Amino acid sequence: MTRDSNVEQLKQRITKDVTEYIIHHLWQVEEVEDIIGVMELREKAGIYENPHHLTVLFCLTGDLEQAQARMTKVYNELKLDSQKEFSAGLALRLGLHV
């Protein structure tokens, strides 16, 4: 993301990714934790580019402590005001704090 990035497009992309890919796959596996594990491995390998997907999954599985820790970490690493604004809005919708 750059200073010229369109925040609305980013919001739409995240929403699309979560609804079309993540939620879709949740219904196809027995354990949500399996998905979380794969996503964590992909992220460590530098493959997964959106840090909020895991935060949302932690919330969906009821692991609010992990979700909060992740949201705080991600928020503190963000550089652009637009990224921080989006993250703060997402945190609010998820019942988390930044």
mmCIF file with all atom_site columns, C-alpha atoms in Angstrom, residues 8-18 21 49-50 53:
data_model
loop_
_atom_site.group_PDB
_atom_site.id
_atom_site.type_symbol
_atom_site.label_atom_id
_atom_site.label_alt_id
_atom_site.label_comp_id
_atom_site.label_asym_id
_atom_site.label_entity_id
_atom_site.label_seq_id
_atom_site.pdbx_PDB_ins_code
_atom_site.Cartn_x
_atom_site.Cartn_y
_atom_site.Cartn_z
_atom_site.occupancy
_atom_site.B_iso_or_equiv
_atom_site.pdbx_formal_charge
_atom_site.auth_seq_id
_atom_site.auth_comp_id
_atom_site.auth_asym_id
_atom_site.auth_atom_id
_atom_site.pdbx_PDB_model_num
ATOM 1  C CA . GLU A 1 8  ? -12.084 2.178   -0.452 1.00 0.00 ? 8  GLU A CA 1
ATOM 2  C CA . GLN A 1 9  ? -10.609 -0.312  -2.923 1.00 0.00 ? 9  GLN A CA 1
ATOM 3  C CA . LEU A 1 10 ? -8.606  -1.879  -0.109 1.00 0.00 ? 10 LEU A CA 1
ATOM 4  C CA . LYS A 1 11 ? -11.727 -2.195  2.041  1.00 0.00 ? 11 LYS A CA 1
ATOM 5  C CA . GLN A 1 12 ? -13.580 -3.842  -0.839 1.00 0.00 ? 12 GLN A CA 1
ATOM 6  C CA . ARG A 1 13 ? -10.688 -6.231  -1.467 1.00 0.00 ? 13 ARG A CA 1
ATOM 7  C CA . ILE A 1 14 ? -10.496 -7.309  2.175  1.00 0.00 ? 14 ILE A CA 1
ATOM 8  C CA . THR A 1 15 ? -14.259 -7.802  2.343  1.00 0.00 ? 15 THR A CA 1
ATOM 9  C CA . LYS A 1 16 ? -14.186 -9.817  -0.877 1.00 0.00 ? 16 LYS A CA 1
ATOM 10 C CA . ASP A 1 17 ? -11.250 -11.948 0.300  1.00 0.00 ? 17 ASP A CA 1
ATOM 11 C CA . VAL A 1 18 ? -12.898 -12.692 3.624  1.00 0.00 ? 18 VAL A CA 1
ATOM 12 C CA . TYR A 1 21 ? -12.155 -17.148 0.120  1.00 0.00 ? 21 TYR A CA 1
ATOM 13 C CA . GLU A 1 49 ? -0.181  -10.278 2.314  1.00 0.00 ? 49 GLU A CA 1
ATOM 14 C CA . ASN A 1 50 ? -3.160  -9.153  4.405  1.00 0.00 ? 50 ASN A CA 1
ATOM 15 C CA . HIS A 1 53 ? -7.430  -12.046 7.703  1.00 0.00 ? 53 HIS A CA 1
#
